[in-house]
CSV table of C-alpha atoms in Angstrom, one decimal:
chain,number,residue,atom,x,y,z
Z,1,UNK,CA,-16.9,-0.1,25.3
Z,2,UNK,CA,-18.6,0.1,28.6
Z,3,UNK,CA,-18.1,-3.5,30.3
Z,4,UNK,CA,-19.4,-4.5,34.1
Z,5,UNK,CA,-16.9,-6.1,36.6
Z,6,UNK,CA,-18.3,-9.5,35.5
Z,7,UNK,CA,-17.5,-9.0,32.0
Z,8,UNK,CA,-13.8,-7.9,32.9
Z,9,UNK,CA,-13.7,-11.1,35.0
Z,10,UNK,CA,-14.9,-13.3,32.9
Z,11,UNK,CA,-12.5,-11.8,29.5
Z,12,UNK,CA,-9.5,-12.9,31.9
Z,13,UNK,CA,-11.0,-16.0,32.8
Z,14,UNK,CA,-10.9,-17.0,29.6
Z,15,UNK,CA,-8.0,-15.4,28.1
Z,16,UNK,CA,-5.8,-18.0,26.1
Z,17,UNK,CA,-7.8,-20.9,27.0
Z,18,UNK,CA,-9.6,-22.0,23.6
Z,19,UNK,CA,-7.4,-25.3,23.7
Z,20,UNK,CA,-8.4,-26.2,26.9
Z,21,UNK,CA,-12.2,-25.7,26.7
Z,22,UNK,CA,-12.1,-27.4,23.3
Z,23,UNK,CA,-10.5,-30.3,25.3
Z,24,UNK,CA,-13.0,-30.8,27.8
Z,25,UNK,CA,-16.3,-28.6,28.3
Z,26,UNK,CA,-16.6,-28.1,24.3
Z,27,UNK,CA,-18.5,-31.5,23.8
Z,28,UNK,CA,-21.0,-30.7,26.2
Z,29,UNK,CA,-21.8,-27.3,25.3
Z,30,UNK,CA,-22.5,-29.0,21.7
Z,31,UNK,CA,-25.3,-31.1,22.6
Z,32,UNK,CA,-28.0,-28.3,22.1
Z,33,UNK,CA,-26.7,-26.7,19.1
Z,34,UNK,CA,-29.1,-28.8,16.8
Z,35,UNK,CA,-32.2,-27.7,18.5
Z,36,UNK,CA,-30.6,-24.2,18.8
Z,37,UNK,CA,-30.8,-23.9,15.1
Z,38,UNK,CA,-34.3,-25.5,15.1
Z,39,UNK,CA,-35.5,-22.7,17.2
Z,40,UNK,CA,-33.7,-20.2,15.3
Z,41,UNK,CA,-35.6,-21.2,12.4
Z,42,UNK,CA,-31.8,-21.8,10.8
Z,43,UNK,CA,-31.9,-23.4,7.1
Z,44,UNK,CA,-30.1,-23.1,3.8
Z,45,UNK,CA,-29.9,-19.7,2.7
Z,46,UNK,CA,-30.5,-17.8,5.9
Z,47,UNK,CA,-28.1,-15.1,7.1
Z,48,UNK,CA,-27.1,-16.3,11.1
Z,49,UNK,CA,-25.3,-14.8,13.7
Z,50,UNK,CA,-22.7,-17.0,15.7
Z,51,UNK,CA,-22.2,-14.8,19.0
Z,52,UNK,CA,-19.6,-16.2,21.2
Z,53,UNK,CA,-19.1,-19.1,18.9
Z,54,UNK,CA,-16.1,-20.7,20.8
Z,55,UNK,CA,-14.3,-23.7,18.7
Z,56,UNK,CA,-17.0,-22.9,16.2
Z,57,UNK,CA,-19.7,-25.9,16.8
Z,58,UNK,CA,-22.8,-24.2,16.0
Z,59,UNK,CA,-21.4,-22.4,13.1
Z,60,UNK,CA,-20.2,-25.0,11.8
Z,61,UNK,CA,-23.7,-26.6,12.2
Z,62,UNK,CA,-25.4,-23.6,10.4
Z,63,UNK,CA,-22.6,-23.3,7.8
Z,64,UNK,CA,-23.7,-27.4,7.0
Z,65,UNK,CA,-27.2,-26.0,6.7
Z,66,UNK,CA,-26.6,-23.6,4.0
Z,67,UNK,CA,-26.9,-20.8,6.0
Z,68,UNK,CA,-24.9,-17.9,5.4
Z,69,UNK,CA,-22.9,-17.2,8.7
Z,70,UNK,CA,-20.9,-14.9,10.6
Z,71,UNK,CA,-19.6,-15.9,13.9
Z,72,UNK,CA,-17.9,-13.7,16.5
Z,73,UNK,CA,-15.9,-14.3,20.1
Z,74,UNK,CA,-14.9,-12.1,23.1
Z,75,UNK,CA,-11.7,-14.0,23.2
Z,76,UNK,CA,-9.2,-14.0,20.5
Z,77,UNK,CA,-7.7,-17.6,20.7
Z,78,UNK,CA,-11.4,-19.2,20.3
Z,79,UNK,CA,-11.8,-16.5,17.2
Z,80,UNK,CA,-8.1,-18.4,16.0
Z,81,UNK,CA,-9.8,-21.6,16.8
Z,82,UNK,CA,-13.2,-20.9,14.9
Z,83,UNK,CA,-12.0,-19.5,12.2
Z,84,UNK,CA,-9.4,-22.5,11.5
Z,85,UNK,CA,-12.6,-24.5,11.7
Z,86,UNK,CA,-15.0,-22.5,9.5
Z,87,UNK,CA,-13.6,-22.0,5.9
Z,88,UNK,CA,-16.8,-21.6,4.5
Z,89,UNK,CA,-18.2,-18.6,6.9
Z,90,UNK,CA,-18.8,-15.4,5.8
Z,91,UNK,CA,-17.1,-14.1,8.9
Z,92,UNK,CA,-15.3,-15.1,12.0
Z,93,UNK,CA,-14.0,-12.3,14.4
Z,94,UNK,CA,-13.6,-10.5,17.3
Z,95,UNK,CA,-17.0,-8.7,19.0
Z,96,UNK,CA,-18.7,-9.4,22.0
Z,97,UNK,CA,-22.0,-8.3,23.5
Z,98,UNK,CA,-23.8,-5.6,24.5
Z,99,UNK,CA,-21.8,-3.7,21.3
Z,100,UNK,CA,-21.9,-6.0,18.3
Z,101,UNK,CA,-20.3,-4.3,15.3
Z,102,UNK,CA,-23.2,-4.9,12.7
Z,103,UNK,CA,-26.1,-2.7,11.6
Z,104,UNK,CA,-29.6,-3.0,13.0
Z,105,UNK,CA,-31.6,-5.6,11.1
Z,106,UNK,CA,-28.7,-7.0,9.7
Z,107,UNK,CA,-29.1,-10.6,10.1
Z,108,UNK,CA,-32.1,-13.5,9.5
Z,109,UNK,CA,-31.2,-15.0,12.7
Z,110,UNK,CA,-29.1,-14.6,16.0
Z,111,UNK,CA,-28.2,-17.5,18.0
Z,112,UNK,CA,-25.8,-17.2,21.2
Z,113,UNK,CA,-25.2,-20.8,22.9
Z,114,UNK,CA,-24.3,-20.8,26.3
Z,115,UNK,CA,-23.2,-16.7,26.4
Z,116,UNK,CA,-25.8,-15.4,28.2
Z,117,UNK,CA,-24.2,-16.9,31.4
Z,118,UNK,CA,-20.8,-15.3,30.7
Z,119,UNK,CA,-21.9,-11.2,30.1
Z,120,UNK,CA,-22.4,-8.6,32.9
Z,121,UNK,CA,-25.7,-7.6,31.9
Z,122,UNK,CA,-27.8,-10.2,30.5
Z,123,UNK,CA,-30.8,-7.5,29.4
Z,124,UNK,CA,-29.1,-5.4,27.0
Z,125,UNK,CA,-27.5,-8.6,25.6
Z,126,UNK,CA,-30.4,-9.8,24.3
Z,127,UNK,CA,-31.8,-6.4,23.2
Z,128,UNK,CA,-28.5,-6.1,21.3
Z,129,UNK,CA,-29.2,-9.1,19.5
Z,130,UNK,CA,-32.9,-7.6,18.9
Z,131,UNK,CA,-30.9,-5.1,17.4
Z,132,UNK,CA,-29.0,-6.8,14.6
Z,133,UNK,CA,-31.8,-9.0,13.4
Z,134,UNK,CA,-34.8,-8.0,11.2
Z,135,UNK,CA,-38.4,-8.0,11.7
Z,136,UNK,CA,-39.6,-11.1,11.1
Z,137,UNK,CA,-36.4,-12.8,12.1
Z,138,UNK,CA,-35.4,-15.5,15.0
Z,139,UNK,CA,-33.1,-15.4,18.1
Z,140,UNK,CA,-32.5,-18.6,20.4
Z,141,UNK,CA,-30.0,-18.4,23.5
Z,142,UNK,CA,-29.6,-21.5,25.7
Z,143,UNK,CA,-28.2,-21.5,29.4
Z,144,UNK,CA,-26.9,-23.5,32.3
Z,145,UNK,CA,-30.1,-23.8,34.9
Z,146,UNK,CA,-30.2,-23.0,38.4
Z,147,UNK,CA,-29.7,-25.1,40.7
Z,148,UNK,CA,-27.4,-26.6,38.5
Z,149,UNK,CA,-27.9,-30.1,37.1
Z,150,UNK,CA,-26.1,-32.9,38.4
Z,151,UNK,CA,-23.3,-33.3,36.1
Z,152,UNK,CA,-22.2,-29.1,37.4
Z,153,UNK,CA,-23.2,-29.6,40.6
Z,154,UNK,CA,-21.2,-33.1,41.0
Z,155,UNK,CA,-17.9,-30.6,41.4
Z,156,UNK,CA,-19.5,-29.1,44.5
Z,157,UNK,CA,-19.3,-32.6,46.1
Z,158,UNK,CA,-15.9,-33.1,44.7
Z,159,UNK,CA,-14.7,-30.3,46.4
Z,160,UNK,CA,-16.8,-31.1,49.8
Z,161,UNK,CA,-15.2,-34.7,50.2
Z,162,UNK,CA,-11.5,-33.0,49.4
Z,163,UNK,CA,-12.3,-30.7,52.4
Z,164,UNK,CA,-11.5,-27.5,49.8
Z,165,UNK,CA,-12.2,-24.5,51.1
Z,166,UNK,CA,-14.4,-22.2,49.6
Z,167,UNK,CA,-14.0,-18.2,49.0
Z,168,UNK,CA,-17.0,-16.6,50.7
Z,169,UNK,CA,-17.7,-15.1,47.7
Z,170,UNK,CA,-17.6,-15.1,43.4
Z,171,UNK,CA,-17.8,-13.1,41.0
Z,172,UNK,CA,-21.2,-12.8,40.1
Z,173,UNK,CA,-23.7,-10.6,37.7
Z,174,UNK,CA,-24.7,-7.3,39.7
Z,175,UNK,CA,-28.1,-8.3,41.3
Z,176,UNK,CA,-29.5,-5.8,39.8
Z,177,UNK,CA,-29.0,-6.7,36.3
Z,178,UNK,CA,-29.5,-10.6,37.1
Z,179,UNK,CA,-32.5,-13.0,36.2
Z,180,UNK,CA,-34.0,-16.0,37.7
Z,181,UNK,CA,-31.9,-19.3,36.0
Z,182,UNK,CA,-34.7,-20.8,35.5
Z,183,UNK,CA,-37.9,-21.5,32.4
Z,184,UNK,CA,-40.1,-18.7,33.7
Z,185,UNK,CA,-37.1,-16.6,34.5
Z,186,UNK,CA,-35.0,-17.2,31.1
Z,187,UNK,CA,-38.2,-16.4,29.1
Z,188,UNK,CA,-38.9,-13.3,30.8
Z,189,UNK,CA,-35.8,-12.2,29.8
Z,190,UNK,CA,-36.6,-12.8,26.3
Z,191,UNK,CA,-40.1,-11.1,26.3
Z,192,UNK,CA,-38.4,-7.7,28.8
Z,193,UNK,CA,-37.8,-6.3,25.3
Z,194,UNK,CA,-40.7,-7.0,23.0
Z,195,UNK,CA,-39.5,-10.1,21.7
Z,196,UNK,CA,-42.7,-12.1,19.8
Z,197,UNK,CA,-43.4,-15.8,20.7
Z,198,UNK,CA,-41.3,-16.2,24.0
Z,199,UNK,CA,-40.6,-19.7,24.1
Z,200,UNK,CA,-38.3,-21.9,26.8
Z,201,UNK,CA,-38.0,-25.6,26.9
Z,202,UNK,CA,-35.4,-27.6,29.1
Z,203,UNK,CA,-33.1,-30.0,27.4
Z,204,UNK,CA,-32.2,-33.0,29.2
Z,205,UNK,CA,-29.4,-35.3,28.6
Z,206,UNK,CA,-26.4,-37.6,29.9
Z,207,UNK,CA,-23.0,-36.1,28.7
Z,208,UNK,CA,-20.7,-39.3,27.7
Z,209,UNK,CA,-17.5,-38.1,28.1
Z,210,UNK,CA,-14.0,-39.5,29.2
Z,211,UNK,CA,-12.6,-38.6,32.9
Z,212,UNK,CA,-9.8,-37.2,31.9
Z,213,UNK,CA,-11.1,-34.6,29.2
Z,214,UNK,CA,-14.0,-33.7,32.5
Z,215,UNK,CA,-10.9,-33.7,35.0
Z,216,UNK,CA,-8.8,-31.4,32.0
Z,217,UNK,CA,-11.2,-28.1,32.3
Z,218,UNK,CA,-11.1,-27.2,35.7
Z,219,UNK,CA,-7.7,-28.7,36.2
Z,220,UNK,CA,-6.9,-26.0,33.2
Z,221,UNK,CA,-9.0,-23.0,34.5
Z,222,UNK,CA,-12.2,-23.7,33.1
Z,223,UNK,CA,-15.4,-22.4,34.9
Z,224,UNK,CA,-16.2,-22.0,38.3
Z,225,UNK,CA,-14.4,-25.1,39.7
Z,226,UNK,CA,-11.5,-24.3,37.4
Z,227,UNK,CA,-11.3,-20.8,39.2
Z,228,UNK,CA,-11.7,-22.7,42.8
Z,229,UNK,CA,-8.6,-25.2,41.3
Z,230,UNK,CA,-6.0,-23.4,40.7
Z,231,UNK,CA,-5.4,-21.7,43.8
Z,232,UNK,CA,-4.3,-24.8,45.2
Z,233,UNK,CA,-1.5,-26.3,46.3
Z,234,UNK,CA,-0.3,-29.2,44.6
Z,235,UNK,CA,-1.4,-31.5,48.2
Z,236,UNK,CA,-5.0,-30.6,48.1
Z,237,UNK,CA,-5.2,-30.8,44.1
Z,238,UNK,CA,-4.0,-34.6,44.5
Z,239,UNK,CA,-6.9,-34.8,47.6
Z,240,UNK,CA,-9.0,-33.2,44.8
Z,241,UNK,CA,-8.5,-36.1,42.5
Z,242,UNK,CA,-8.9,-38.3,44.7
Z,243,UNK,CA,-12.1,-37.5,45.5
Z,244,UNK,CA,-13.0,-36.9,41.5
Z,245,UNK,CA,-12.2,-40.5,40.5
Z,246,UNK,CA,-14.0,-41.9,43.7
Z,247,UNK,CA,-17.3,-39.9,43.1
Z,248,UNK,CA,-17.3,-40.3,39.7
Z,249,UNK,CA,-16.9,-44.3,39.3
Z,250,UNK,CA,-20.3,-44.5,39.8
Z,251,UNK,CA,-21.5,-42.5,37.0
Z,252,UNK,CA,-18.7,-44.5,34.5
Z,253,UNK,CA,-20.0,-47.2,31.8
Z,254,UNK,CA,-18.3,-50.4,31.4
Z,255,UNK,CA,-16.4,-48.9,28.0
Z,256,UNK,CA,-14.6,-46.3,30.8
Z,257,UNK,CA,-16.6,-42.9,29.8
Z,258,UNK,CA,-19.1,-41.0,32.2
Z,259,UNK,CA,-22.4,-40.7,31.9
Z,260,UNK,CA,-23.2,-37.6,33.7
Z,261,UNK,CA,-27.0,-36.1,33.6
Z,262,UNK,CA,-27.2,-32.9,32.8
Z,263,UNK,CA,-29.6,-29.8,31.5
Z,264,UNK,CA,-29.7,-26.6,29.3
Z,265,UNK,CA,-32.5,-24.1,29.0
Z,266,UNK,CA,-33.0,-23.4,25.1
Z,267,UNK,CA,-35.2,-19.6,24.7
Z,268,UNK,CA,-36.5,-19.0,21.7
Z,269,UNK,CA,-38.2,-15.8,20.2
Z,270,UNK,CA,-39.3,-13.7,17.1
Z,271,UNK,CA,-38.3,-10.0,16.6
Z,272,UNK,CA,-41.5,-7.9,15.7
């Protein structure tokens, strides 16, 4: 299998860590699974794909639907996660794009929530997924904007009143195989290769979540500010959380969770 340097990257990143993203970053990733499965066109009796499933939400969505569902994951522990979750899927295992292990036209419906911003080379992600779904049939991705919506971009101003340094550069998708995060930019994406009724809508909402389970991700590796986290020493992670619990009691209800405001992009399309 022929990965790019930001595929590699992002396979360690998340090696072993199912626990701690179901934890913390797993509840907001499930707010747009229901309109995911709208878009898909996802009811009882329709045969969906699940690519990079993670603890299983929108499976287990589809799979309440009646659909008929196989779900796959780049990284073993969330494929030991799903599958503990998902007794009544057809399938849960290991695959991860641009190679999926299934024959063309296989599926009714693909769906790939919040995947898109993980793989080295966006493009021939989504014409694998072209791939394994019929004629006729749906596919609906969602992704984190850019700029990125207050409650991502709050960790930049966590780590700006800590006085955290920050590495001149990240790992990031080869520029030439990039896209604008953005509506017109997401769609284009979709419609690059032939895709039928391009369609991208941004989902607003406020996460509600509890401090310590938003602290818990990067504190345990998670994303970007997880990366930026654990290189610290144990004096500028307490200056870190210092500045967390400062910055974020503005954003914290009288019943102790956050409300944080947030965004997704939700692209939706029909294979010809």
């Amino acid at each position: 299998m022929t990965t790019t340097a930001f595929d590699d990257h992002e396979r360690s990143r998340w090696a072993g860590r199912a626990a701690a993203y179901d934890g913390s970053f797993a509840l907001l990733c499930a707010h747009p699974a229901p309109a995911l499965l709208d878009a898909a066109h996802v009811d009882a009796g329709t045969r969906m794909l699940d690519v990079g499933t993670g603890s299983g939400t929108v499976a287990g969505l589809a799979c309440a639907r009646g659909a008929s569902v196989v779900a796959v994951d780049a990284e073993p522990s969330m494929v030991d996660l799903a599958r503990s979750r998902l007794p009544s899927a057809d399938e849960v295992s290991l695959a991860a794009l641009p190679h999926l292990p299934f024959d063309s036209g296989q599926f009714d419906a693909a769906v790939a929530n919040f995947v898109i911003n993980h793989v080295g080379d966006p493009a021939a992600a989504i014409t694998e997924l072209r791939r394994v779904v019929r004629p006729g049939g749906r596919i609906a991705v969602t992704i984190w904007p850019h700029p990125p919506p207050e409650a991502q971009s709050l960790w930049g101003e966590v780590f700006d009143a800590a006085g955290v340094d920050r590495p001149t550069s990240m790992p990031r998708v080869d520029a030439e195989r990039d896209f604008p995060r953005t509506p017109e930019g997401f769609a284009g994406l979709l419609d690059a290769p032939g895709l039928a009724d391009v369609r991208c809508e941004t989902i607003t909402w406020a996460h509600r979540t509890d401090p310590e389970a938003w602290w818990s991700g990067p504190a345990n590796g998670i994303s970007g500010p997880g990366l930026l986290m654990e290189t610290q020493p144990p004096a500028v992670i307490a200056r870190i959380r210092a500045a967390y619990d400062e910055l974020t009691a503005a954003y914290r209800g009288a019943d102790g969770l956050l409300a944080l405001p947030t965004a997704a992009l939700l692209a939706s399309a029909s294979v010809p």
